[in-house]
Coordinates of C-alpha atoms in Angstrom, one line a residue:
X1 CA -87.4 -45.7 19.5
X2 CA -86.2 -49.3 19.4
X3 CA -89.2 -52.3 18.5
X4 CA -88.5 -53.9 22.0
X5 CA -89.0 -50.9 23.4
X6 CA -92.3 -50.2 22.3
X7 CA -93.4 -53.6 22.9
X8 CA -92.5 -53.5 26.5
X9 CA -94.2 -50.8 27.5
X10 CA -97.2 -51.6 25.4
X11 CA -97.1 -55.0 27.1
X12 CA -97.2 -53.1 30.5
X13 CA -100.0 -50.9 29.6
X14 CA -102.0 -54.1 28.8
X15 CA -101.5 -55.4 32.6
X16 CA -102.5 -52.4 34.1
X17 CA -103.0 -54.5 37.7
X18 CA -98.7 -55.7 37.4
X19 CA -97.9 -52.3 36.2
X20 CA -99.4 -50.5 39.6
X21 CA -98.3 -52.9 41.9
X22 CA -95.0 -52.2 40.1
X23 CA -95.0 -48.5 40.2
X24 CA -96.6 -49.2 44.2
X25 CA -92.6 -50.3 45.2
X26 CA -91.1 -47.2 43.2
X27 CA -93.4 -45.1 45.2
X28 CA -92.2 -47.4 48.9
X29 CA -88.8 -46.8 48.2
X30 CA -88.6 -43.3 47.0
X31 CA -90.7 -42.5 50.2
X32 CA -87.9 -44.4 52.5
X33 CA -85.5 -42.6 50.6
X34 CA -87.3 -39.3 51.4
X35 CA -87.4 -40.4 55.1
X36 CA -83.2 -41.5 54.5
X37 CA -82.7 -37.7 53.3
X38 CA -84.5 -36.3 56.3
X39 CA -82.4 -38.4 58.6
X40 CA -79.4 -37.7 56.7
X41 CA -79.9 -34.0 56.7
X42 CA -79.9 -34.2 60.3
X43 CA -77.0 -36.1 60.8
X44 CA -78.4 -39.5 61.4
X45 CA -76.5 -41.9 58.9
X46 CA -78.3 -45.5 58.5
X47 CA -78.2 -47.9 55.6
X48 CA -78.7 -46.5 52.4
X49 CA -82.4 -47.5 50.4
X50 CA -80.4 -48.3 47.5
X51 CA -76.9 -49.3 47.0
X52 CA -74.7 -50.3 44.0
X53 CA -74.4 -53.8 42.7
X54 CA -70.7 -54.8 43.6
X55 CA -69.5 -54.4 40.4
X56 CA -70.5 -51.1 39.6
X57 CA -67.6 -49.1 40.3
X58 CA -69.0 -45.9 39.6
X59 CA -69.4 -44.3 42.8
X60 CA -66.8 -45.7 45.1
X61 CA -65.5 -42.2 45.7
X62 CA -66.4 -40.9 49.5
X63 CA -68.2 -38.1 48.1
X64 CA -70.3 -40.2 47.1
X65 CA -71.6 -41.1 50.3
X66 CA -70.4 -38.2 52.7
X67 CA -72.1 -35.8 51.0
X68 CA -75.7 -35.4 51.9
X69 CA -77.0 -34.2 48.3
X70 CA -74.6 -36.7 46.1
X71 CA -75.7 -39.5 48.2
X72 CA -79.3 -38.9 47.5
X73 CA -78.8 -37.9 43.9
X74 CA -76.9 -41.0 43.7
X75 CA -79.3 -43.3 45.6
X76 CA -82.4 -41.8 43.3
X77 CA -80.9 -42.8 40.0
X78 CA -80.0 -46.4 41.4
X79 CA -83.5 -46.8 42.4
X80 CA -84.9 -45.9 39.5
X81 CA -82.4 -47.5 37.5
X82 CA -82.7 -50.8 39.3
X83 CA -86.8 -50.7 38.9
X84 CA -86.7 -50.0 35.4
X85 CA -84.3 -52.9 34.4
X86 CA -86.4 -54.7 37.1
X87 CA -89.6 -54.0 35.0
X88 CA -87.7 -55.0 31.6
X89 CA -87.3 -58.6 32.9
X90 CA -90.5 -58.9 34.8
X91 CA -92.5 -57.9 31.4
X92 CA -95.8 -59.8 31.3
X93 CA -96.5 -61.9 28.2
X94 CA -93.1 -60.6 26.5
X95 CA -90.4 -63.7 24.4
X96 CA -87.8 -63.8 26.3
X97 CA -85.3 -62.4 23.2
X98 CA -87.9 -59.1 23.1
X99 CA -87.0 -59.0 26.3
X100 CA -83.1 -59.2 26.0
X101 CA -83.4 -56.6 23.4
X102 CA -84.7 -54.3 25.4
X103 CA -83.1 -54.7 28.6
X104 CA -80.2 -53.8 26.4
X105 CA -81.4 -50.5 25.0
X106 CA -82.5 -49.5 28.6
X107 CA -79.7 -50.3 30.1
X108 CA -77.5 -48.3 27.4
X109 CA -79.9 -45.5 27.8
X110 CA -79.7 -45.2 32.1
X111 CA -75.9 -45.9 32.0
X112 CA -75.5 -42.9 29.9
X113 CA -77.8 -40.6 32.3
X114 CA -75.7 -41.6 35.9
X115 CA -74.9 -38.0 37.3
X116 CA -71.4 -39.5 37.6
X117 CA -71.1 -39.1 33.5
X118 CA -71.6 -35.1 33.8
X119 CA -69.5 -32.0 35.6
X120 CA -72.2 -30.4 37.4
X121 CA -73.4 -34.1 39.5
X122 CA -70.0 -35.1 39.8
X123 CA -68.2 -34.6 43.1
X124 CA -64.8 -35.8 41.9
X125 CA -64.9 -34.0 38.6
X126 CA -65.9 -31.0 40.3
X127 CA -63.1 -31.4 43.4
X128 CA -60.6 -32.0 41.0
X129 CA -61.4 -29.0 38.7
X130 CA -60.7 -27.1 42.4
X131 CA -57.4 -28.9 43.5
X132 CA -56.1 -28.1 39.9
X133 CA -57.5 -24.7 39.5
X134 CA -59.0 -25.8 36.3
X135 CA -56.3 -27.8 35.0
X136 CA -58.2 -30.9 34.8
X137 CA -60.8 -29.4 32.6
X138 CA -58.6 -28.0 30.5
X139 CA -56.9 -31.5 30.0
X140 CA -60.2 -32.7 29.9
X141 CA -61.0 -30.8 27.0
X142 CA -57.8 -31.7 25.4
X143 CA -58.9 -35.7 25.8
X144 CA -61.9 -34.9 24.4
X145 CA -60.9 -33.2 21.3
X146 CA -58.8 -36.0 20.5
X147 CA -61.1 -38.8 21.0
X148 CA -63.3 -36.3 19.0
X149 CA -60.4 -36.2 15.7
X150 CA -59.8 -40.2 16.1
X151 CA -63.8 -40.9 16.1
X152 CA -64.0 -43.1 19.6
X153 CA -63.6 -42.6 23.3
X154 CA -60.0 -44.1 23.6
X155 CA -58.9 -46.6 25.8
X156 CA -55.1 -46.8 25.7
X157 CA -52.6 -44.0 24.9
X158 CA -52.0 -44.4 21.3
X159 CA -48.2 -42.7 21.8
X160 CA -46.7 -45.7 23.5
X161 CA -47.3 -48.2 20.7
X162 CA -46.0 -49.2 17.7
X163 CA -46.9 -52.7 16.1
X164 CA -43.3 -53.9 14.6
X165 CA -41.4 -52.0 17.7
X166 CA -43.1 -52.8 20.7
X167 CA -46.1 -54.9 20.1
X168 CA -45.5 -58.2 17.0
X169 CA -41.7 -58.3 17.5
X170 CA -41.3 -62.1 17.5
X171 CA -38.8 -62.4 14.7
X172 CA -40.1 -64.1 11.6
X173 CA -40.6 -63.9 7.8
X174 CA -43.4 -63.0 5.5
X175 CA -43.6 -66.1 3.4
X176 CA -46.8 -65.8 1.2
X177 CA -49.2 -63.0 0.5
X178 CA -52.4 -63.2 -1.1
X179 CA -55.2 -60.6 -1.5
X180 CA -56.6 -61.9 1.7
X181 CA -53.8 -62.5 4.2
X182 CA -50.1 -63.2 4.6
X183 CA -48.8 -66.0 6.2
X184 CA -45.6 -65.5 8.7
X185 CA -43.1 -68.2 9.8
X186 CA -41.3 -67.3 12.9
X187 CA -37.8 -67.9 13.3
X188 CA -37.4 -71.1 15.7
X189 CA -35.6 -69.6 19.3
X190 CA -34.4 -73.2 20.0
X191 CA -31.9 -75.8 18.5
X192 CA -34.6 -78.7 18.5
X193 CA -38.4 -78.4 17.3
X194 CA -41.3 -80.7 16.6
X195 CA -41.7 -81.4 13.3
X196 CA -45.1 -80.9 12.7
X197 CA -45.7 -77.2 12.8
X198 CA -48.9 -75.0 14.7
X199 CA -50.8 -73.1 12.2
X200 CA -52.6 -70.1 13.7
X201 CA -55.8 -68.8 12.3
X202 CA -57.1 -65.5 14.2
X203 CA -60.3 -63.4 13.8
X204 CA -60.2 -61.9 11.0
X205 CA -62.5 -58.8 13.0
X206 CA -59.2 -57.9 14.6
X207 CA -55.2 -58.2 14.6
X208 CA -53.4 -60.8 15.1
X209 CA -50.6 -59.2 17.1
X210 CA -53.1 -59.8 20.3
X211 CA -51.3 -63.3 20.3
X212 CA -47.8 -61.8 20.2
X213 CA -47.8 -58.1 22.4
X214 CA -45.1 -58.0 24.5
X215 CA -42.7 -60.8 24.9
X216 CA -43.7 -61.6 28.2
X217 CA -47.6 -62.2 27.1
X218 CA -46.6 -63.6 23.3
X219 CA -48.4 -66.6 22.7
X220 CA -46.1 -66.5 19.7
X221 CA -43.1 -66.6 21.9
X222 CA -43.8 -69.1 24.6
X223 CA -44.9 -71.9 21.4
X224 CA -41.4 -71.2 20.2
X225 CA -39.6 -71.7 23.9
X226 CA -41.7 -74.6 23.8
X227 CA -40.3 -76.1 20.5
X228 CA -43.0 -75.8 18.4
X229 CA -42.8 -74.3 14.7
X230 CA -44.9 -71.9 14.7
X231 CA -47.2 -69.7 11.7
X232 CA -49.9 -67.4 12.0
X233 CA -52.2 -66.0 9.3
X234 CA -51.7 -62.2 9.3
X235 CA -55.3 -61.3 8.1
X236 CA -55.8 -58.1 5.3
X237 CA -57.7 -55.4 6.2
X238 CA -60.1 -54.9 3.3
X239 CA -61.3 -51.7 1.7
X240 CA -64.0 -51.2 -0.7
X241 CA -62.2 -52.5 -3.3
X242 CA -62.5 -56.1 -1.5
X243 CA -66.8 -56.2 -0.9
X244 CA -67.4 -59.1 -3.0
X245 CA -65.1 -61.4 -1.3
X246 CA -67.0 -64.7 -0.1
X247 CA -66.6 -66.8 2.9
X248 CA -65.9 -69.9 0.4
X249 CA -63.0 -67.2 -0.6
X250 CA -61.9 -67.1 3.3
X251 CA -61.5 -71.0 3.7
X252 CA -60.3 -71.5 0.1
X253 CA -57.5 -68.5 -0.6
X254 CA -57.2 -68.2 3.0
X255 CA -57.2 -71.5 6.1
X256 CA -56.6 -74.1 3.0
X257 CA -54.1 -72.0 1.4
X258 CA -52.0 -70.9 4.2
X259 CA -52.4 -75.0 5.5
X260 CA -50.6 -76.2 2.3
X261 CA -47.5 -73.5 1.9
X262 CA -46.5 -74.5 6.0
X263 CA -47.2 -78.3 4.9
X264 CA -44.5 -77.8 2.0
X265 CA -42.5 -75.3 3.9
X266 CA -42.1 -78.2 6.9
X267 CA -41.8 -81.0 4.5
X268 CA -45.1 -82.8 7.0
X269 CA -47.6 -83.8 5.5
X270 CA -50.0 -82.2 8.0
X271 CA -49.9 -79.1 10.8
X272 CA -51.8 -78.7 14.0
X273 CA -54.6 -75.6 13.6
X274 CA -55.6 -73.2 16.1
X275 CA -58.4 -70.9 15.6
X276 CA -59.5 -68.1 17.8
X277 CA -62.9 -67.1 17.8
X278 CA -64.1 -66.6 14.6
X279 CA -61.2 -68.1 13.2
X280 CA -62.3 -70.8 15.1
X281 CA -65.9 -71.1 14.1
X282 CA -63.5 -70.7 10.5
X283 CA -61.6 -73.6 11.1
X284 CA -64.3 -75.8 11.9
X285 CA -66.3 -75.0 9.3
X286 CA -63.1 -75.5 7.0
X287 CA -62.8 -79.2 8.7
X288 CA -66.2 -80.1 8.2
X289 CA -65.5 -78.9 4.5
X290 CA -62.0 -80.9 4.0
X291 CA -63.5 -83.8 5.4
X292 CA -65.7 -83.8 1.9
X293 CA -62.4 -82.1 -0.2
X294 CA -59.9 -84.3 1.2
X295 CA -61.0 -88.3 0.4
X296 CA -57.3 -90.0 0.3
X297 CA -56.6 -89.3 3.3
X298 CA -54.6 -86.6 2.8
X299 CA -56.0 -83.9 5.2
X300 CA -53.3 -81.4 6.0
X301 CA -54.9 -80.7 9.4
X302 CA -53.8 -83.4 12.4
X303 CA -55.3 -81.9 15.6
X304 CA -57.7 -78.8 16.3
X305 CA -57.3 -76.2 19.0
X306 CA -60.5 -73.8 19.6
X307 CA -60.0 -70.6 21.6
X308 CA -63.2 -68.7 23.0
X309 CA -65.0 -70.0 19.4
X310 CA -68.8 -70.3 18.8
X311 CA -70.3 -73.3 16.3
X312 CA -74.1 -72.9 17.8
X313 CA -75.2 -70.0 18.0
X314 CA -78.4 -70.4 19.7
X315 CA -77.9 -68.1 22.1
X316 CA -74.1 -66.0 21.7
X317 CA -74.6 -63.6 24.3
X318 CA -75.7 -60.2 24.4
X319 CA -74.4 -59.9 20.8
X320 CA -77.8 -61.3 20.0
X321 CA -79.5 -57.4 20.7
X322 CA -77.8 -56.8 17.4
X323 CA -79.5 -60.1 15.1
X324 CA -82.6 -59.6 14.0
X325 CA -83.6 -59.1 10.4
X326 CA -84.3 -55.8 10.7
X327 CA -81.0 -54.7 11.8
X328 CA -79.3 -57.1 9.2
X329 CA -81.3 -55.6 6.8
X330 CA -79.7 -51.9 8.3
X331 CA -76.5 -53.5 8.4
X332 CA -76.6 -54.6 4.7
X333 CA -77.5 -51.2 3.4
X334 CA -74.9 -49.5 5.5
X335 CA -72.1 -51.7 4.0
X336 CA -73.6 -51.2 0.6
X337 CA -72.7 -48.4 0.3
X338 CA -69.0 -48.6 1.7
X339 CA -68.2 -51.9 0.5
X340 CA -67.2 -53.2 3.9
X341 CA -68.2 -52.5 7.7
X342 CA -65.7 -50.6 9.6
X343 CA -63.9 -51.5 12.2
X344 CA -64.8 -48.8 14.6
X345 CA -68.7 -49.8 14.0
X346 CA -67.8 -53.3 15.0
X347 CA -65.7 -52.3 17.8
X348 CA -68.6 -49.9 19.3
X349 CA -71.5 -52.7 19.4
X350 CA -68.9 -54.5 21.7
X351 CA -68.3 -51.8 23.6
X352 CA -71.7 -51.4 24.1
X353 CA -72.1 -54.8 25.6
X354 CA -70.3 -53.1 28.9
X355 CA -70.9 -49.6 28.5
X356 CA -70.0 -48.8 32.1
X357 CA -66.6 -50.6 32.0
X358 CA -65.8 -49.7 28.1
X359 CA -67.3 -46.4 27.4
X360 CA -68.5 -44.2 30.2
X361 CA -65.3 -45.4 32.8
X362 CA -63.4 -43.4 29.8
X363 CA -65.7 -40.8 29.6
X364 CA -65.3 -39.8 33.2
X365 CA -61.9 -40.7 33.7
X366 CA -60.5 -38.8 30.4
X367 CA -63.5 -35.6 29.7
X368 CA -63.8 -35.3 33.6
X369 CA -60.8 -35.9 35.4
X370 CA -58.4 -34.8 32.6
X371 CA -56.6 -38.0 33.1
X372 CA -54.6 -39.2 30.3
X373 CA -55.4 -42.6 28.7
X374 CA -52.9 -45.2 30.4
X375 CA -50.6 -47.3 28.4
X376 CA -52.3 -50.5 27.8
X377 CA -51.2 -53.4 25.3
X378 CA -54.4 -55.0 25.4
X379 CA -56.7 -52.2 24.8
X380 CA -54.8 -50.4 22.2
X381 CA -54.4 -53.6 20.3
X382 CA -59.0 -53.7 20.7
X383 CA -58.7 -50.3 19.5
X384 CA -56.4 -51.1 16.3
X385 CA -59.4 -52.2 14.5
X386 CA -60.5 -54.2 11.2
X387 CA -62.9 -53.4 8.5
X388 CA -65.0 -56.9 7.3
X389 CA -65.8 -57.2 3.5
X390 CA -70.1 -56.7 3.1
X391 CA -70.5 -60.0 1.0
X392 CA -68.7 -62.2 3.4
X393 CA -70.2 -60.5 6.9
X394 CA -73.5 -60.5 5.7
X395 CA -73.2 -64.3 4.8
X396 CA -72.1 -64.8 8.0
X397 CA -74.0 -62.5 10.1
X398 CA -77.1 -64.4 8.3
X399 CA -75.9 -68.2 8.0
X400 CA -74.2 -68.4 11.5
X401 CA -76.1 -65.9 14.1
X402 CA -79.7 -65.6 12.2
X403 CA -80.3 -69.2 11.5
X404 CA -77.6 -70.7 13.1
X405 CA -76.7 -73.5 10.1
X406 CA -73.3 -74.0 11.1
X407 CA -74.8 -76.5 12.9
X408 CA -77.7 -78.0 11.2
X409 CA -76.1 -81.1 9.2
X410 CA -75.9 -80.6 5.3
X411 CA -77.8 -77.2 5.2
X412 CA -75.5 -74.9 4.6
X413 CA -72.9 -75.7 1.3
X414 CA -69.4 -73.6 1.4
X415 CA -66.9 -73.8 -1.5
X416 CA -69.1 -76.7 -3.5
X417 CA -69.2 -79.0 -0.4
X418 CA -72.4 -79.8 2.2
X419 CA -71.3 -78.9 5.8
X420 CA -71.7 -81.3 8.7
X421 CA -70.2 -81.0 12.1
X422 CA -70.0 -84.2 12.8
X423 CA -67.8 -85.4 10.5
X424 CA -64.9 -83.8 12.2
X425 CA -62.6 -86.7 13.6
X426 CA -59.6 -84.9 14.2
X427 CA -58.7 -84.6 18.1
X428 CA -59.9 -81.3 19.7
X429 CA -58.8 -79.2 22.4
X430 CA -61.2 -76.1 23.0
X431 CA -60.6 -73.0 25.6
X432 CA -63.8 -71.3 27.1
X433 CA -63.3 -68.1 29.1
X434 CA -65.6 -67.5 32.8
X435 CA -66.6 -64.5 32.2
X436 CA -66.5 -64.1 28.0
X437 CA -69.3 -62.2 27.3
X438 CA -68.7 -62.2 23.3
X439 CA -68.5 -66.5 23.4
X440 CA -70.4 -67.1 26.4
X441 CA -68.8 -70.3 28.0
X442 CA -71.3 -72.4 27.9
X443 CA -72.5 -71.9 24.7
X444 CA -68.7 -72.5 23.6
X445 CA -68.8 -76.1 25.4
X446 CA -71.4 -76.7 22.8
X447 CA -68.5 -77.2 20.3
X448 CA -68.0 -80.9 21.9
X449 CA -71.9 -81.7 21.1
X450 CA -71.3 -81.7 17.3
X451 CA -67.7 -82.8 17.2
X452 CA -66.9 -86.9 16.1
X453 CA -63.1 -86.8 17.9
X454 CA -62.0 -87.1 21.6
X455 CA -62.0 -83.8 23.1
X456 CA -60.4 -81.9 25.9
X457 CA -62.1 -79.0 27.5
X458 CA -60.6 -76.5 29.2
X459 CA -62.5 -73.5 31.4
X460 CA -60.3 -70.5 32.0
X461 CA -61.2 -67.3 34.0
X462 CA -61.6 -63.9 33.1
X463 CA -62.5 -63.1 30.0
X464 CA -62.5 -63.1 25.4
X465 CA -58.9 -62.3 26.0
X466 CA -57.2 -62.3 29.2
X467 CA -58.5 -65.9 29.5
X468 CA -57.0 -66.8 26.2
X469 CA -54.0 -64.6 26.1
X470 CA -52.9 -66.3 29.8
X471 CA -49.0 -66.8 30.0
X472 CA -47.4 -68.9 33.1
X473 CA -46.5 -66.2 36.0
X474 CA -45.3 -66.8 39.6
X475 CA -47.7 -66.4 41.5
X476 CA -50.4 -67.2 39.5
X477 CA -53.2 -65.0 38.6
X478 CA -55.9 -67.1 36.9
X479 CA -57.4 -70.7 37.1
X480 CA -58.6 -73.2 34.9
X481 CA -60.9 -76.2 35.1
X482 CA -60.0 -79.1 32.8
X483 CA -61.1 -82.8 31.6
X484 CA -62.5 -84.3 28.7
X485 CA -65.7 -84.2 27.0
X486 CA -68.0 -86.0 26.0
X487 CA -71.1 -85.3 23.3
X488 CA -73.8 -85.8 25.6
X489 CA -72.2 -83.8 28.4
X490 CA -74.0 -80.6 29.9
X491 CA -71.7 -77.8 30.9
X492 CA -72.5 -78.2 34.4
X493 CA -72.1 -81.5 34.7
X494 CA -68.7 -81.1 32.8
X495 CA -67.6 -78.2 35.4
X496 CA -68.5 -80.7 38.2
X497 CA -66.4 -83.6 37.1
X498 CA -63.3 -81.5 35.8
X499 CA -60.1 -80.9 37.6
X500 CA -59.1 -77.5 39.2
X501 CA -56.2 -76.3 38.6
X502 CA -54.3 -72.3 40.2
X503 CA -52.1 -70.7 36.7
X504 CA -52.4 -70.7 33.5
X505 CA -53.9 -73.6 30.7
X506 CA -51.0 -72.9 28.5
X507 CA -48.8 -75.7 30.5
X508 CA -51.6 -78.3 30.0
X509 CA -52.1 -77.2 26.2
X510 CA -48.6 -78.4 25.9
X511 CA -48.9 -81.8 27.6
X512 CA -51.8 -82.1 25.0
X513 CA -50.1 -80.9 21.8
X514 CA -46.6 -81.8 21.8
X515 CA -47.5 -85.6 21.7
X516 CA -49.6 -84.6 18.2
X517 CA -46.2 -82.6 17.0
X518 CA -44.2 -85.5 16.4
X519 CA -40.6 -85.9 17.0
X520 CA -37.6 -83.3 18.0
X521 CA -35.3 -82.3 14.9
X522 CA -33.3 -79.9 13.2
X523 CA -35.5 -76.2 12.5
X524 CA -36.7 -76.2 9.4
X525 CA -35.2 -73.2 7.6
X526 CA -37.6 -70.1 7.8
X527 CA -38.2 -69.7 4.0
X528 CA -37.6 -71.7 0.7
X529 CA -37.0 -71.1 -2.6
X530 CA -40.4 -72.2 -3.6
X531 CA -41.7 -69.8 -0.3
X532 CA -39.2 -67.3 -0.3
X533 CA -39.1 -64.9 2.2
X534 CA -41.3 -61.6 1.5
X535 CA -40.6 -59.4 4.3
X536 CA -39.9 -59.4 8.4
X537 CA -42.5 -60.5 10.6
X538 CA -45.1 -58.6 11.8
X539 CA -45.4 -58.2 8.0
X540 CA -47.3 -55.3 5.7
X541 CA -51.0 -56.0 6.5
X542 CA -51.1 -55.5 10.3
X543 CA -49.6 -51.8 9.5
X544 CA -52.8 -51.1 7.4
X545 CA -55.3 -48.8 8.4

């Protein structure tokens, strides 16, 4: 049984006055509901004890409520569901992370006991198993058997995809490779570019073809309408062989690297970066670190653009159930022994932070219903998954989420040089998502606390990556708020002052960039002799599995 756990029911058991006036309202509301189910049984409908939260989705079906048994089966588990997590939060004498922690493992725990999750307490399951005389559970099984072989409840078909087809297709070359990434140049789709080219540095947790799906979402491709020269860093996906690569490693071989080949591939002297999440939290501990490495003034980075990226992480979200030192310590062990932490680990803890959405929506929709997986860009790419080297995601599972020294000046040292924030001058503009639940907004505005530069601040809705991955369409289907910020700002007060905008960022991104991209000229040529080319874009590494 999980720590927190423990210690919130022994913190209950302590208060024994709070825990019966507690268990008091179960009893109230499971005797209405008894008096409900009386009524309801003879054929008085009223308002139910216990309804859903608006965003639980799991029992919108009619059977849900037109049937006098589902309704109170349904209605019992809310209450107690609701009461428990109630209980969680309302823990007497209990730190408030204990308390996180386990409103996290209780939640997980009810989510997976809803009677919507099995045959027998479903009404749709078992009213579809009748339409189809048994067709659905035979597809059902089917569903099952291959999430089974593939080792996760999928999301997406996997049949529709193929990354070089019909996701990554933005024409381009391979023009370095290292043991750590390769580094494409796309082939300009206009006559006239800026000079100074965009350098893109994604997660190196996941692909990088989330920024170039299909042509109408491609980040890739828009930059390109737009005139800008465009790389990306095409991260490896290390096996065992790779455990002892380093973090230094990651910003030396890898951002400072793949910075200087598109510097002498573009003839500029410097490119504008963009980092996504923890490419982000990458670059900016690679510009506190050039600020040190780079004296003459000779910095090959110009501007910085942050999307959904963490530099405090004080509080990160519910990602924070996973950081303690015991679980570290787990974790450690666990990639001992592989060399690296796989992907599919990684991508279950996120999962996790949604179950109901992410896991058991699958569950009921695939093992129940028989329905196959829809054909989704997005979530096939978050099922494409990454394995992380041990040395470097201990390092910065411990330095970044433990004891959060990203931000404490001087205390941590990367690649020989003392890391401080706050001697990052270069201009900024950072993306936050509304409802990111990986890179909580507001703890994301806390970027512009630490930063020296002027910096623009932009509030997208949705979420880690349809906020981010956002294109212009007619009529629009997000909004943004926008305006600069400023060090001493809270994010409220920020939100308050900032303009809103209906559509997309990406238009005011471009306002914002294209003046740091210098003038309009002839493309560069893709390759060089000193770069040549080394293969078509999407390149070898994104194929590896």
């Amino acid at each position: 049984m999980n720590r927190s756990a423990i210690h919130t029911q022994l913190a209950w058991l302590c208060h024994p006055a709070q825990l019966a006036e507690s268990n008091a309202r179960l009893s109230q509301k499971l005797f209405n509901l008894q008096q409900y189910a009386a009524r309801r049984c003879l054929g008085v409908k009223g308002p139910e004890v216990e309804s859903p939260h608006p965003e639980d989705t799991r029992f919108v079906e009619a059977e849900w409520s037109d049937t006098v048994s589902f309704d109170i089966a349904k209605q019992w588990y809310l209450i107690l569901t609701h009461h428990l997590q109630d209980m969680v939060y309302e823990t007497p004498g209990q730190s408030a992370r204990t308390t996180r922690q386990a409103a996290f493992w209780s939640r997980n725990w009810l989510n997976a006991l809803a009677p919507s999750n099995f045959f027998w307490s479903n009404p749709v399951a078992m009213r579809r198993a009748a339409e189809t005389n048994g067709e659905s559970l035979r597809l059902g099984w089917q569903n099952f058997l291959e999430d089974a072989r593939q080792g996760a409840v999928r999301m997406s078909s996997t049949d529709e995809f193929k990354v070089g087809e019909n996701l990554g297709t933005t024409p381009g070359k391979v023009v370095f490779r290292n043991a750590l990434f390769e580094l494409i140049h796309y082939t300009p789709t206009v006559k006239a570019v800026h000079q100074v080219p965009v350098l893109i540095v994604p997660p190196c947790i996941n692909k990088f073809y989330v920024l170039d799906l299909t042509p109408k979402k491609s980040m890739i491709r828009y930059l390109l309408e737009q005139g800008l020269d465009t790389y990306i860093i095409s991260w490896r996906n290390p096996g065992a062989d790779q455990a002892g690569t380093t973090f230094d490693q990651y910003l030396q071989d890898g951002l400072d690297q793949a910075f200087r080949v598109a510097c002498a591939l573009s003839g500029q002297p410097q490119v504008n970066a963009v980092g996504y999440c923890i490419g982000g939290a990458m670059l900016a501990t690679w510009l506190a670190w050039s600020s040190q490495h780079y004296t003459n003034g000779d910095n090959p980075v110009a501007s910085a653009t942050f999307f959904a990226t963490l530099v405090d992480y004080h509080s990160p979200g519910d990602i924070e159930v996973f950081i303690d030192p015991a679980t570290l310590d787990w974790l450690d062990g666990k990639m001992a022994e592989t060399g690296y932490l796989d992907g599919k680990d990684m991508a279950m803890s996120f999962r996790m932070l949604r179950p109901n959405s992410l896991i058991w929506h699958y569950v009921v929709h695939g093992w129940l219903y028989g329905e196959k997986p829809s054909a989704f860009d997005v979530l096939y790419w978050n099922m494409d998954t990454t394995r992380m080297p041990a040395t470097m995601h201990s390092w910065y599972l411990r330095q970044f989420y433990q004891h959060n020294n990203l931000i404490k000046p001087n205390v941590l040292t990367v690649a020989g040089h003392p890391i401080n924030l706050e001697n990052i001058s270069q201009p900024v503009y950072a993306v936050a998502a509304e409802d990111d639940h990986i890179a909580p907004w507001k703890q994301s505005f806390r970027l512009n606390h630490f930063l020296s530069g002027d910096k623009r601040f932009v509030l997208s809705t949705s979420g880690h990556i349809l906020g981010i991955v956002n294109p212009p369409v007619n009529p629009p289907k997000r909004a943004f708020w926008v305006a600069p910020a400023e060090r001493h700002q809270s994010p409220e007060h920020w939100k308050q002052a900032a303009e809103h905008h209906q559509g997309s960022w990406w238009d005011d991104w471009m306002q914002w960039l294209k003046p740091r991209s210098g003038a309009l000229g002839k493309a560069p040529s893709v390759s060089s002799r000193q770069y040549p080319a080394l293969g078509d874009a999407p390149g070898s590494y994104v194929l590896e599995s």
